[in-house]
């Protein structure tokens, strides 16, 4: 079957592909061009050759619109191939196509040539390659001279090889930085223009316009240079920026050095070349991974713990040699208990682990970063213990991961649960509205207890992909409580810091943005103007809380302290072995308020025998994220969008499946934009939504609604996907399945998923046609059960009054409630009917345990909570196979009260 010409642009130049998938369409265009050109080299009639030549010219026209953003193959290859086609020189065309194939193959495998001629990509070596962007409106001759001079500096011992692409304007630079993820360094020369002369498709035009140089006065070169440098750093913060100026660079040093890695004269080509290589080399460095490799190569003897070290107990075994055969000798050579000889101690790092954590802090934009080898559950416990003392009040999303609930129990903090908005139709929770958080803080202020509130803990993004406006949440909260500590659980969001749009909603990027804003001179003026409206001018007391709730609050920049912690499951969304996690800290008061407590908490929860392979994988994963994270995240999101589009456009898939979009998952009150799937409409639309809406949806997390199949989510996941086709998905609800792409997802795996869904839809259609009338009635009832009449998701009822601080506010000491159950005969078991009977009699029934159904995967009951009818209705309607903390035979474990009835059972004694 011959390939079809990929569509990128229509005849009038408008786009049939959004910016987010240009990488995929460009890849297909080159593959089609190579296929057709090779076919042209065979024996064909003149008419066939004309048709094939026309096809190639059509593809080249399409490639010309985007190839200017790349150096390789680049516009030069497009022009060369077009010239050969026009000349009918099919022999040279074949040779040129072969050169393109070699370049593309080596580009795909991150290897390139160290040669310096025009065919530099034709001689292979194993060095990684990248591209350098030069922004300058220079003449073609000047550009060629610059490239030739830079290539002349290459040496065989250089660790990397780069190609240079020249663009003439600010807008071209923005487009290239957005689309070409091979760019690792950007050189700016003052001669660039503001506007592009090239045709840009509408989506990239919209994005460039929204990120344009309007504020830069063309008569002030330094202002223009700074504007471009700041935009480049915003889009691609891991890039190295260099300024090459003609004269008087000494005068520029003080004003520009914080924006650029270095400033050069035009004649300093060798130093510029070496700086580019060093900049990439700094990101390529992996201190601990390198130390582990070096250790594994050193001869030595083990007179310490760990018999498996260096394969000692395995290689000479008569019975477990298959372990070495499966895992390989390197794993065993790398296993050690040593902390010297180039290695380091995780609990007291002074060498390679310290250096690796510093590189992680640079990559993720934190002030400090810490490796965690037993998952984000432990990372959450470390932060809670470090920040909280018994009696501190914590505002926390009730739907957060169970590790938060247990951590609060251990810390002895008083818990005030916040309610997220619910989507009952799909049995999903969203995020906690900013207004709800503000209302809670204002209630504590009104009660005179705001000083007790220490921390706000939220999950971003949620399991189902709901993403907060992190900067807004923190800004408004700091206006009420200037020293509030924030813990953002980013277990599913570690990848987000490496994409220009995702990044703005991460904890670290938001912290940086707030710090810059608070330092700006206008911050005091803005705050003073708002304070005049919010405070009584005579008493200085806050005015009515309703006014505070209606106002988009800004904090006092002289009082607000940025104290932000983010916990990330690196292993979930970036490259790392399982349980590899990180804690990122952006705390202005860390050194004098938190460092000692953090160290003790870290010691408490961290093993004295951490897994070195997990630590090494965190180090190597950081390298990958810095060097190719932008590319991988862009592809991850685009592949998810391609799944959503395929399901929407396929008539049979539409019959049984539907990808829930932003309009389904984010109520209108939390949105200013109206695009159902902003990324599908292009990066410009995504940037608009992520810049304006209170909540957005991570486009790489697809909630597929399956109610029309008549199959519940749990059965669909295990029977139809996993058992039937080997497809793994993470989460289900009663009528949905969560499909996630990640940086390891390939186009082939996406194609397989769509193929499987088509097969399943065909099976469902065939079964529908063959059902008897009775079977049709039963199936219709099942569909109705999944699509209508589900019990509402339960809100948190309340804590029993004996565990609460006062009756006016919701917080309670969950630790007291938990340990009360340790007392002899303190608990009993009640069946559902037993609980309902007591509720009808007006009695309180207090949960003695965490009860966590999977799905949805968060506790619907916690120790000390009053059980109410809403919880019972929700639990009764669940058809999930896994409920932690609930005994199917005996029912709910509750705090024992006086009296007994026939529906109660004594506590179970295990062991």
Coordinates of C-alpha atoms in Angstrom, one line a residue, residues 132-412:
X132 CA 21.9 26.4 17.7
X133 CA 19.6 29.3 16.8
X134 CA 21.2 32.5 15.6
X135 CA 18.8 35.5 15.6
X136 CA 20.0 38.2 13.3
X137 CA 18.8 39.9 10.1
X138 CA 22.2 39.4 8.4
X139 CA 22.9 39.0 4.7
X140 CA 23.2 35.5 3.3
X141 CA 26.9 36.1 2.9
X142 CA 27.3 37.3 6.5
X143 CA 25.3 34.3 7.7
X144 CA 27.4 31.8 5.7
X145 CA 30.6 33.4 7.0
X146 CA 29.4 33.1 10.6
X147 CA 28.4 29.4 10.1
X148 CA 31.7 28.6 8.4
X149 CA 33.7 30.3 11.1
X150 CA 31.8 28.4 13.9
X151 CA 32.2 25.1 12.1
X152 CA 35.9 25.7 11.7
X153 CA 36.2 25.6 15.5
X154 CA 35.1 21.9 15.6
X155 CA 37.5 19.4 17.0
X156 CA 37.4 15.6 16.9
X157 CA 37.5 15.6 20.7
X158 CA 34.4 17.8 21.0
X159 CA 31.8 15.9 23.0
X160 CA 28.9 17.1 20.9
X161 CA 28.1 18.4 17.4
X162 CA 25.8 21.2 16.5
X163 CA 24.3 22.8 13.4
X164 CA 23.4 26.4 13.1
X165 CA 20.0 27.8 11.9
X166 CA 19.7 31.6 11.3
X167 CA 16.4 33.4 11.6
X168 CA 16.0 37.2 11.0
X169 CA 13.4 38.3 13.5
X170 CA 11.9 38.2 16.9
X171 CA 8.8 36.4 15.6
X172 CA 10.9 33.8 13.7
X173 CA 12.9 33.2 16.9
X174 CA 9.7 32.6 18.9
X175 CA 8.3 30.2 16.3
X176 CA 11.6 28.3 16.1
X177 CA 11.9 28.0 19.9
X178 CA 8.4 26.7 20.1
X179 CA 8.6 24.2 17.2
X180 CA 12.2 23.1 17.0
X181 CA 13.0 21.2 20.2
X182 CA 16.5 20.3 18.9
X183 CA 17.6 23.8 19.7
X184 CA 19.8 23.8 22.8
X185 CA 21.4 27.3 22.6
X186 CA 20.4 30.6 21.2
X187 CA 22.7 33.4 20.0
X188 CA 21.3 36.9 19.7
X189 CA 22.9 39.6 17.7
X190 CA 21.4 43.2 17.8
X191 CA 20.5 43.3 14.1
X192 CA 17.3 41.2 14.2
X193 CA 14.0 42.7 13.1
X194 CA 10.8 42.5 15.1
X195 CA 8.4 41.1 12.4
X196 CA 8.8 38.0 10.2
X197 CA 8.8 38.1 6.4
X198 CA 8.0 34.4 6.2
X199 CA 4.4 33.0 5.9
X200 CA 3.3 31.5 9.3
X201 CA 0.2 29.4 9.6
X202 CA -2.6 30.9 11.7
X203 CA -2.0 29.0 14.9
X204 CA 1.7 29.9 15.2
X205 CA 0.9 33.4 14.0
X206 CA -1.6 33.7 16.9
X207 CA 0.9 32.4 19.4
X208 CA 3.6 34.7 18.1
X209 CA 1.3 37.7 18.2
X210 CA 0.4 37.0 21.8
X211 CA 4.1 36.7 22.6
X212 CA 5.4 39.4 20.4
X213 CA 7.8 42.3 20.9
X214 CA 5.2 45.0 21.2
X215 CA 6.7 46.4 24.4
X216 CA 10.1 46.6 22.9
X217 CA 11.0 50.0 21.4
X218 CA 12.7 49.4 18.1
X219 CA 14.8 52.5 18.7
X220 CA 16.3 51.0 21.9
X221 CA 18.5 48.0 21.0
X222 CA 19.1 46.9 24.6
X223 CA 15.3 46.9 25.3
X224 CA 14.7 44.8 22.2
X225 CA 17.5 42.4 23.1
X226 CA 16.2 42.0 26.7
X227 CA 12.7 41.4 25.5
X228 CA 13.8 38.6 23.2
X229 CA 16.1 37.1 25.9
X230 CA 13.3 37.1 28.4
X231 CA 10.8 35.6 26.0
X232 CA 13.3 32.9 25.1
X233 CA 13.9 32.1 28.8
X234 CA 10.2 32.0 29.4
X235 CA 9.6 29.5 26.5
X236 CA 12.7 27.4 27.0
X237 CA 14.3 28.1 30.4
X238 CA 16.9 25.3 30.0
X239 CA 18.5 26.9 26.9
X240 CA 21.8 28.8 27.1
X241 CA 21.5 32.3 25.8
X242 CA 24.5 34.2 24.3
X243 CA 24.8 37.8 23.1
X244 CA 27.2 38.6 20.3
X245 CA 27.6 42.4 19.9
X246 CA 29.8 44.5 17.7
X247 CA 31.3 47.1 20.1
X248 CA 31.3 48.3 23.7
X249 CA 30.4 45.0 25.2
X250 CA 32.0 46.2 28.5
X251 CA 29.1 48.7 28.9
X252 CA 26.6 45.9 28.4
X253 CA 28.0 43.6 31.1
X254 CA 26.3 45.0 34.1
X255 CA 22.8 45.3 32.6
X256 CA 22.6 42.0 30.6
X257 CA 24.8 39.4 32.2
X258 CA 21.9 38.1 34.3
X259 CA 20.0 37.4 31.1
X260 CA 22.8 35.7 29.2
X261 CA 25.3 33.0 29.9
X262 CA 27.9 35.2 28.3
X263 CA 28.5 38.2 26.0
X264 CA 30.9 38.0 23.1
X265 CA 32.5 40.2 20.4
X266 CA 31.8 39.0 16.9
X267 CA 35.4 37.8 16.6
X268 CA 35.2 35.5 19.6
X269 CA 34.1 32.4 17.6
X270 CA 36.3 30.0 19.4
X271 CA 35.2 31.1 22.9
X272 CA 31.6 31.1 21.7
X273 CA 32.0 27.5 20.3
X274 CA 33.5 26.3 23.6
X275 CA 30.8 28.0 25.6
X276 CA 28.1 26.4 23.6
X277 CA 29.6 23.0 24.2
X278 CA 30.2 23.6 27.9
X279 CA 26.6 24.8 28.3
X280 CA 25.2 21.6 26.9
X281 CA 27.8 19.7 28.8
X282 CA 26.7 21.1 32.1
X283 CA 23.2 19.8 31.4
X284 CA 24.6 16.5 30.2
X285 CA 26.5 15.9 33.4
X286 CA 25.2 13.2 35.7
X287 CA 27.3 13.3 38.9
X288 CA 25.9 10.3 40.7
X289 CA 25.1 8.1 37.6
X290 CA 28.7 8.7 36.5
X291 CA 30.0 7.8 40.0
X292 CA 28.0 4.6 39.9
X293 CA 29.4 3.7 36.5
X294 CA 33.0 4.4 37.7
X295 CA 32.5 2.4 40.8
X296 CA 31.2 -0.6 38.8
X297 CA 34.3 -0.6 36.7
X298 CA 36.8 -0.6 39.6
X299 CA 38.2 -3.9 40.9
X300 CA 37.8 -4.5 44.5
X301 CA 36.6 -6.8 47.3
X302 CA 33.5 -6.7 49.4
X303 CA 33.9 -7.2 53.2
X304 CA 30.7 -5.3 54.0
X305 CA 26.9 -5.9 53.8
X306 CA 25.1 -6.7 50.6
X307 CA 26.2 -10.2 49.3
X308 CA 24.6 -9.3 45.9
X309 CA 27.2 -6.6 45.5
X310 CA 29.5 -7.2 42.5
X311 CA 27.4 -10.3 41.8
X312 CA 29.1 -12.2 44.7
X313 CA 26.1 -14.3 45.8
X314 CA 24.7 -14.6 42.2
X315 CA 27.5 -15.2 39.7
X316 CA 28.8 -18.3 41.6
X317 CA 25.5 -19.7 42.5
X318 CA 24.3 -23.0 41.3
X319 CA 20.6 -22.0 41.5
X320 CA 20.1 -18.3 40.8
X321 CA 22.2 -17.6 37.7
X322 CA 19.1 -16.7 35.9
X323 CA 19.0 -13.5 37.9
X324 CA 22.2 -12.3 36.3
X325 CA 21.1 -13.5 32.9
X326 CA 17.9 -11.5 33.2
X327 CA 19.1 -8.3 34.9
X328 CA 22.7 -8.3 33.6
X329 CA 26.0 -8.0 35.3
X330 CA 26.1 -4.2 35.4
X331 CA 23.2 -4.1 37.8
X332 CA 25.0 -6.3 40.2
X333 CA 28.3 -4.5 39.8
X334 CA 26.5 -1.2 40.6
X335 CA 25.0 -2.6 43.8
X336 CA 27.0 -1.4 46.8
X337 CA 26.7 -0.2 50.4
X338 CA 29.7 2.1 49.9
X339 CA 29.4 5.9 50.4
X340 CA 33.0 6.7 49.5
X341 CA 35.2 6.2 46.5
X342 CA 33.2 8.8 44.5
X343 CA 29.8 7.7 45.8
X344 CA 27.9 9.6 48.5
X345 CA 25.4 9.4 51.4
X346 CA 21.8 10.3 50.7
X347 CA 21.3 11.3 54.3
X348 CA 24.4 13.5 54.5
X349 CA 25.4 14.3 50.9
X350 CA 28.7 16.1 50.3
X351 CA 29.7 14.8 46.9
X352 CA 28.0 13.3 43.8
X353 CA 24.5 13.1 45.3
X354 CA 24.8 16.7 46.5
X355 CA 25.9 17.8 43.0
X356 CA 23.1 15.8 41.4
X357 CA 20.5 17.4 43.6
X358 CA 21.8 20.8 42.8
X359 CA 21.5 20.1 39.1
X360 CA 17.9 18.9 39.8
X361 CA 17.2 22.2 41.5
X362 CA 18.5 24.1 38.4
X363 CA 16.4 22.0 36.1
X364 CA 13.1 22.2 38.0
X365 CA 13.5 25.9 39.0
X366 CA 13.7 25.3 42.7
X367 CA 16.0 26.7 45.4
X368 CA 16.7 23.2 46.7
X369 CA 15.8 19.8 45.5
X370 CA 15.9 16.5 47.4
X371 CA 15.9 12.9 46.1
X372 CA 13.4 10.4 47.6
X373 CA 13.8 6.7 46.9
X374 CA 10.5 5.4 48.3
X375 CA 7.9 7.4 46.4
X376 CA 5.9 10.6 46.8
X377 CA 4.0 9.1 49.6
X378 CA 7.2 9.4 51.7
X379 CA 7.9 12.8 50.2
X380 CA 4.6 14.1 51.4
X381 CA 5.2 12.8 54.9
X382 CA 8.6 14.5 55.0
X383 CA 7.2 17.9 54.1
X384 CA 4.2 17.6 56.5
X385 CA 6.4 16.6 59.4
X386 CA 9.0 19.3 58.6
X387 CA 6.4 22.1 58.4
X388 CA 3.8 21.1 61.0
X389 CA 3.8 21.0 64.8
X390 CA 1.0 19.4 66.9
X391 CA -1.9 21.9 66.9
X392 CA -1.1 23.6 63.6
X393 CA -4.1 23.9 61.3
X394 CA -3.8 22.5 57.7
X395 CA -6.3 23.2 54.9
X396 CA -6.2 20.2 52.7
X397 CA -8.2 18.9 49.8
X398 CA -10.3 16.0 51.1
X399 CA -9.7 14.1 47.9
X400 CA -5.9 14.2 48.1
X401 CA -3.7 11.1 48.1
X402 CA -4.0 9.0 51.3
X403 CA -0.4 9.7 52.2
X404 CA -1.4 13.2 53.1
X405 CA -4.1 12.0 55.5
X406 CA -1.6 9.6 57.2
X407 CA 1.1 12.3 57.3
X408 CA -1.3 14.7 59.1
X409 CA -2.2 11.9 61.5
X410 CA 1.5 11.4 62.3
X411 CA 2.2 15.1 62.6
X412 CA -0.7 15.7 65.1

